[in-house]
GROMACS .gro file of C-alpha atoms in nm:
model
  290
    1UNK     CA    1   0.423   0.192  -2.533
    2UNK     CA    2   0.083   0.322  -2.634
    3UNK     CA    3  -0.020   0.585  -2.356
    4UNK     CA    4  -0.347   0.450  -2.342
    5UNK     CA    5  -0.223   0.108  -2.279
    6UNK     CA    6   0.066   0.227  -2.043
    7UNK     CA    7  -0.202   0.381  -1.806
    8UNK     CA    8  -0.426   0.053  -1.838
    9UNK     CA    9  -0.131  -0.159  -1.679
   10UNK     CA   10  -0.049   0.114  -1.440
   11UNK     CA   11  -0.471   0.057  -1.309
   12UNK     CA   12  -0.358  -0.350  -1.304
   13UNK     CA   13  -0.050  -0.332  -1.120
   14UNK     CA   14  -0.154  -0.087  -0.842
   15UNK     CA   15  -0.527  -0.290  -0.820
   16UNK     CA   16  -0.342  -0.579  -0.759
   17UNK     CA   17  -0.092  -0.417  -0.464
   18UNK     CA   18  -0.409  -0.300  -0.317
   19UNK     CA   19  -0.537  -0.639  -0.313
   20UNK     CA   20  -0.242  -0.786  -0.181
   21UNK     CA   21  -0.211  -0.490   0.095
   22UNK     CA   22  -0.568  -0.560   0.196
   23UNK     CA   23  -0.472  -0.916   0.320
   24UNK     CA   24  -0.251  -0.737   0.573
   25UNK     CA   25  -0.516  -0.756   0.828
   26UNK     CA   26  -0.628  -1.094   0.767
   27UNK     CA   27  -0.239  -1.209   0.824
   28UNK     CA   28  -0.264  -0.987   1.166
   29UNK     CA   29  -0.576  -1.185   1.285
   30UNK     CA   30  -0.454  -1.498   1.161
   31UNK     CA   31  -0.124  -1.501   1.342
   32UNK     CA   32  -0.184  -1.444   1.711
   33UNK     CA   33   0.170  -1.264   1.759
   34UNK     CA   34   0.262  -0.969   1.925
   35UNK     CA   35   0.286  -0.665   1.606
   36UNK     CA   36   0.709  -0.675   1.658
   37UNK     CA   37   0.711  -1.063   1.560
   38UNK     CA   38   0.480  -0.982   1.281
   39UNK     CA   39   0.690  -0.725   1.150
   40UNK     CA   40   1.027  -0.871   1.223
   41UNK     CA   41   0.945  -1.196   0.993
   42UNK     CA   42   0.740  -0.992   0.746
   43UNK     CA   43   1.044  -0.802   0.683
   44UNK     CA   44   1.263  -1.058   0.641
   45UNK     CA   45   1.042  -1.282   0.419
   46UNK     CA   46   0.944  -1.000   0.248
   47UNK     CA   47   1.311  -0.887   0.147
   48UNK     CA   48   1.379  -1.182   0.070
   49UNK     CA   49   1.052  -1.221  -0.179
   50UNK     CA   50   1.140  -0.874  -0.330
   51UNK     CA   51   1.513  -0.985  -0.392
   52UNK     CA   52   1.348  -1.298  -0.586
   53UNK     CA   53   1.193  -1.020  -0.799
   54UNK     CA   54   1.462  -0.827  -0.868
   55UNK     CA   55   1.674  -1.107  -0.995
   56UNK     CA   56   1.384  -1.178  -1.196
   57UNK     CA   57   1.349  -0.839  -1.352
   58UNK     CA   58   1.723  -0.761  -1.383
   59UNK     CA   59   1.863  -1.117  -1.458
   60UNK     CA   60   2.232  -1.139  -1.418
   61UNK     CA   61   2.293  -0.783  -1.368
   62UNK     CA   62   2.041  -0.780  -1.080
   63UNK     CA   63   2.332  -0.702  -0.790
   64UNK     CA   64   2.360  -0.351  -0.956
   65UNK     CA   65   2.011  -0.223  -0.838
   66UNK     CA   66   2.157  -0.196  -0.498
   67UNK     CA   67   2.439  -0.009  -0.595
   68UNK     CA   68   2.243   0.295  -0.736
   69UNK     CA   69   2.105   0.362  -0.422
   70UNK     CA   70   2.058   0.764  -0.378
   71UNK     CA   71   1.844   0.998  -0.223
   72UNK     CA   72   1.521   0.938  -0.371
   73UNK     CA   73   1.599   0.581  -0.240
   74UNK     CA   74   1.690   0.672   0.049
   75UNK     CA   75   1.384   0.903   0.122
   76UNK     CA   76   1.186   0.565  -0.010
   77UNK     CA   77   1.345   0.333   0.252
   78UNK     CA   78   1.268   0.573   0.568
   79UNK     CA   79   0.889   0.611   0.422
   80UNK     CA   80   0.883   0.219   0.352
   81UNK     CA   81   1.011   0.153   0.709
   82UNK     CA   82   0.809   0.379   0.880
   83UNK     CA   83   0.500   0.286   0.722
   84UNK     CA   84   0.557  -0.078   0.773
   85UNK     CA   85   0.584  -0.047   1.144
   86UNK     CA   86   0.303   0.204   1.218
   87UNK     CA   87   0.072  -0.007   0.979
   88UNK     CA   88   0.097  -0.350   1.181
   89UNK     CA   89   0.097  -0.172   1.504
   90UNK     CA   90  -0.203  -0.002   1.451
   91UNK     CA   91  -0.394  -0.313   1.358
   92UNK     CA   92  -0.304  -0.420   1.737
   93UNK     CA   93  -0.492  -0.073   1.841
   94UNK     CA   94  -0.758  -0.030   1.642
   95UNK     CA   95  -1.008  -0.232   1.370
   96UNK     CA   96  -0.915  -0.382   1.038
   97UNK     CA   97  -1.194  -0.149   0.919
   98UNK     CA   98  -1.090   0.197   1.080
   99UNK     CA   99  -0.769   0.163   0.936
  100UNK     CA  100  -0.846  -0.002   0.610
  101UNK     CA  101  -1.064   0.345   0.560
  102UNK     CA  102  -0.894   0.576   0.753
  103UNK     CA  103  -0.646   0.487   0.407
  104UNK     CA  104  -0.916   0.633   0.179
  105UNK     CA  105  -0.774   0.973   0.270
  106UNK     CA  106  -0.452   0.940   0.094
  107UNK     CA  107  -0.632   1.050  -0.254
  108UNK     CA  108  -0.633   1.399  -0.077
  109UNK     CA  109  -0.311   1.398   0.032
  110UNK     CA  110  -0.141   1.307  -0.261
  111UNK     CA  111  -0.368   1.526  -0.467
  112UNK     CA  112  -0.182   1.834  -0.209
  113UNK     CA  113   0.148   1.653  -0.226
  114UNK     CA  114   0.153   1.590  -0.599
  115UNK     CA  115   0.042   1.973  -0.656
  116UNK     CA  116   0.300   2.144  -0.433
  117UNK     CA  117   0.568   1.918  -0.589
  118UNK     CA  118   0.527   1.784  -0.896
  119UNK     CA  119   0.214   2.060  -1.058
  120UNK     CA  120   0.023   1.788  -1.108
  121UNK     CA  121  -0.327   1.914  -1.109
  122UNK     CA  122  -0.559   1.629  -1.063
  123UNK     CA  123  -0.877   1.580  -1.320
  124UNK     CA  124  -1.231   1.676  -1.218
  125UNK     CA  125  -1.288   1.265  -1.215
  126UNK     CA  126  -1.034   1.225  -0.970
  127UNK     CA  127  -1.101   1.476  -0.761
  128UNK     CA  128  -1.477   1.391  -0.725
  129UNK     CA  129  -1.427   1.096  -0.709
  130UNK     CA  130  -1.200   1.190  -0.394
  131UNK     CA  131  -1.420   1.385  -0.226
  132UNK     CA  132  -1.680   1.127  -0.217
  133UNK     CA  133  -1.457   0.847  -0.103
  134UNK     CA  134  -1.360   1.127   0.189
  135UNK     CA  135  -1.710   1.155   0.290
  136UNK     CA  136  -1.700   0.777   0.335
  137UNK     CA  137  -1.410   0.831   0.593
  138UNK     CA  138  -1.584   1.121   0.781
  139UNK     CA  139  -1.857   0.863   0.821
  140UNK     CA  140  -1.678   0.593   0.929
  141UNK     CA  141  -1.409   0.785   1.173
  142UNK     CA  142  -1.680   1.075   1.284
  143UNK     CA  143  -1.949   0.840   1.376
  144UNK     CA  144  -1.812   0.454   1.402
  145UNK     CA  145  -1.751   0.302   1.727
  146UNK     CA  146  -1.528   0.003   1.624
  147UNK     CA  147  -1.195   0.224   1.650
  148UNK     CA  148  -0.917   0.324   1.884
  149UNK     CA  149  -0.750   0.628   1.902
  150UNK     CA  150  -0.382   0.544   1.911
  151UNK     CA  151  -0.466   0.296   1.613
  152UNK     CA  152  -0.599   0.564   1.412
  153UNK     CA  153  -0.330   0.759   1.452
  154UNK     CA  154  -0.083   0.491   1.376
  155UNK     CA  155  -0.301   0.440   1.034
  156UNK     CA  156  -0.300   0.795   0.931
  157UNK     CA  157   0.057   0.828   1.001
  158UNK     CA  158   0.115   0.537   0.796
  159UNK     CA  159  -0.117   0.669   0.500
  160UNK     CA  160   0.098   0.959   0.494
  161UNK     CA  161   0.424   0.763   0.409
  162UNK     CA  162   0.228   0.650   0.200
  163UNK     CA  163   0.105   0.971   0.025
  164UNK     CA  164   0.509   1.092   0.029
  165UNK     CA  165   0.631   0.763  -0.126
  166UNK     CA  166   0.406   0.762  -0.419
  167UNK     CA  167   0.547   1.139  -0.490
  168UNK     CA  168   0.929   1.018  -0.459
  169UNK     CA  169   0.849   0.749  -0.723
  170UNK     CA  170   0.650   0.945  -0.930
  171UNK     CA  171   0.920   1.212  -0.928
  172UNK     CA  172   1.197   0.948  -0.978
  173UNK     CA  173   1.064   0.709  -1.234
  174UNK     CA  174   1.396   0.545  -1.290
  175UNK     CA  175   1.480   0.527  -0.881
  176UNK     CA  176   1.546   0.158  -0.790
  177UNK     CA  177   1.241   0.084  -0.641
  178UNK     CA  178   1.227  -0.252  -0.594
  179UNK     CA  179   1.571  -0.258  -0.449
  180UNK     CA  180   1.497   0.013  -0.255
  181UNK     CA  181   1.159  -0.125  -0.131
  182UNK     CA  182   1.372  -0.490  -0.030
  183UNK     CA  183   1.604  -0.272   0.157
  184UNK     CA  184   1.314  -0.126   0.319
  185UNK     CA  185   1.168  -0.448   0.415
  186UNK     CA  186   1.511  -0.595   0.570
  187UNK     CA  187   1.574  -0.284   0.823
  188UNK     CA  188   1.234  -0.271   0.946
  189UNK     CA  189   1.268  -0.670   1.044
  190UNK     CA  190   1.620  -0.605   1.189
  191UNK     CA  191   1.459  -0.293   1.381
  192UNK     CA  192   1.189  -0.541   1.513
  193UNK     CA  193   1.347  -0.834   1.571
  194UNK     CA  194   1.476  -0.742   1.935
  195UNK     CA  195   1.130  -0.594   2.015
  196UNK     CA  196   0.967  -0.915   1.958
  197UNK     CA  197   1.045  -1.302   2.008
  198UNK     CA  198   1.080  -1.436   1.660
  199UNK     CA  199   1.230  -1.779   1.772
  200UNK     CA  200   0.925  -1.822   1.909
  201UNK     CA  201   0.717  -1.921   1.662
  202UNK     CA  202   0.555  -2.261   1.579
  203UNK     CA  203   0.607  -2.452   1.219
  204UNK     CA  204   0.262  -2.341   1.090
  205UNK     CA  205   0.312  -1.973   1.225
  206UNK     CA  206   0.662  -1.993   1.023
  207UNK     CA  207   0.438  -2.085   0.690
  208UNK     CA  208   0.208  -1.850   0.769
  209UNK     CA  209   0.465  -1.557   0.784
  210UNK     CA  210   0.622  -1.651   0.502
  211UNK     CA  211   0.282  -1.602   0.299
  212UNK     CA  212   0.239  -1.284   0.466
  213UNK     CA  213   0.557  -1.122   0.338
  214UNK     CA  214   0.583  -1.310   0.004
  215UNK     CA  215   0.182  -1.153  -0.061
  216UNK     CA  216   0.199  -0.805   0.124
  217UNK     CA  217   0.581  -0.715   0.052
  218UNK     CA  218   0.693  -0.862  -0.260
  219UNK     CA  219   0.303  -0.861  -0.454
  220UNK     CA  220   0.219  -0.551  -0.292
  221UNK     CA  221   0.523  -0.345  -0.284
  222UNK     CA  222   0.635  -0.492  -0.641
  223UNK     CA  223   0.325  -0.405  -0.833
  224UNK     CA  224   0.277  -0.080  -0.656
  225UNK     CA  225   0.627   0.054  -0.739
  226UNK     CA  226   0.559  -0.052  -1.135
  227UNK     CA  227   0.202   0.092  -1.143
  228UNK     CA  228   0.281   0.406  -0.949
  229UNK     CA  229   0.523   0.505  -1.224
  230UNK     CA  230   0.247   0.482  -1.477
  231UNK     CA  231  -0.016   0.670  -1.308
  232UNK     CA  232  -0.076   1.038  -1.157
  233UNK     CA  233   0.012   1.073  -0.815
  234UNK     CA  234  -0.397   1.109  -0.710
  235UNK     CA  235  -0.530   0.828  -0.916
  236UNK     CA  236  -0.268   0.603  -0.756
  237UNK     CA  237  -0.390   0.695  -0.456
  238UNK     CA  238  -0.782   0.663  -0.546
  239UNK     CA  239  -0.714   0.321  -0.667
  240UNK     CA  240  -0.528   0.216  -0.381
  241UNK     CA  241  -0.800   0.355  -0.144
  242UNK     CA  242  -0.949   0.023  -0.277
  243UNK     CA  243  -0.749  -0.157   0.049
  244UNK     CA  244  -1.045   0.021   0.286
  245UNK     CA  245  -1.356  -0.202   0.147
  246UNK     CA  246  -1.152  -0.491   0.079
  247UNK     CA  247  -0.947  -0.565   0.409
  248UNK     CA  248  -1.295  -0.556   0.638
  249UNK     CA  249  -1.414  -0.811   0.397
  250UNK     CA  250  -1.175  -1.075   0.428
  251UNK     CA  251  -1.125  -0.987   0.802
  252UNK     CA  252  -1.519  -1.075   0.831
  253UNK     CA  253  -1.568  -1.360   0.640
  254UNK     CA  254  -1.255  -1.541   0.830
  255UNK     CA  255  -1.334  -1.449   1.188
  256UNK     CA  256  -1.629  -1.322   1.171
  257UNK     CA  257  -1.483  -0.938   1.300
  258UNK     CA  258  -1.796  -0.765   1.194
  259UNK     CA  259  -1.788  -0.370   1.067
  260UNK     CA  260  -2.032  -0.145   1.217
  261UNK     CA  261  -2.299  -0.063   0.998
  262UNK     CA  262  -2.135   0.320   0.957
  263UNK     CA  263  -1.797   0.153   0.859
  264UNK     CA  264  -2.006  -0.064   0.592
  265UNK     CA  265  -2.129   0.225   0.421
  266UNK     CA  266  -1.819   0.419   0.442
  267UNK     CA  267  -1.614   0.147   0.288
  268UNK     CA  268  -1.887   0.089   0.041
  269UNK     CA  269  -1.899   0.508  -0.041
  270UNK     CA  270  -1.442   0.446  -0.074
  271UNK     CA  271  -1.552   0.168  -0.343
  272UNK     CA  272  -1.766   0.336  -0.545
  273UNK     CA  273  -1.568   0.633  -0.566
  274UNK     CA  274  -1.262   0.437  -0.736
  275UNK     CA  275  -1.513   0.213  -0.932
  276UNK     CA  276  -1.681   0.535  -1.103
  277UNK     CA  277  -1.324   0.720  -1.153
  278UNK     CA  278  -1.222   0.430  -1.365
  279UNK     CA  279  -1.560   0.413  -1.571
  280UNK     CA  280  -1.494   0.790  -1.637
  281UNK     CA  281  -1.133   0.740  -1.744
  282UNK     CA  282  -1.238   0.476  -1.976
  283UNK     CA  283  -1.528   0.617  -2.167
  284UNK     CA  284  -1.282   0.958  -2.172
  285UNK     CA  285  -1.046   0.704  -2.419
  286UNK     CA  286  -0.713   0.877  -2.264
  287UNK     CA  287  -0.544   0.839  -1.956
  288UNK     CA  288  -0.679   1.102  -1.686
  289UNK     CA  289  -0.438   1.361  -1.617
  290UNK     CA  290  -0.360   1.506  -1.299
   0.00000   0.00000   0.00000
């Protein structure tokens, strides 16, 4: 495939995954259940949805995807489980806006890890955009008042697991990513099942949980897996940071959970940084190398 076309597809796929993941806060507010119950059903429905994706991609040989689980896949599964649990739990202890914008620190983490483990050197555009994005995070976390320390720490832990998963994916482009994500989803659901009250959900909540698993796991993880193979680590992380301005937007529109002024400004800075980098990359007429 043409490298430029491949790069553009990577941008599109990671952007779709960011939009899908940005809806997590919306679903966590929509469904009034404890974090463990949410995680249990999200894992089950997410795994079922991802299994369907694997079957569609691999056809009759879909089962082979699950027989090729090696060390990279095991690492990805562990990171997926840890990230899922920390992310959903963080939403119960901090605002959606805080959690989303903390996630915007991921370009720096991915750039550092990519430099150490992959010898990928971030382009000037990627690093300039990342630095501007981090200023937005500092403004929000340092001066905002709509978060909580425990939730912020969990959100940052989730961010670290995502940065590591980007490196694992980038370093092992032929790994069984979607099968690993499927296993990670069902494992996280199984871990959280006895800790919540999954059998107490209502009919409408069951339907909402199914949508949550489909959107957040199948769409989010599948497109993330496809896109992160086509982009440098820092750029995957930078585009993924679009979650920051979008997540509080959905919650604000649906539930009137108004973010603070500093949070709005910080999220706007993150969004501007990502857009500026995409525009700069397209003007160069070639994929940005990191």
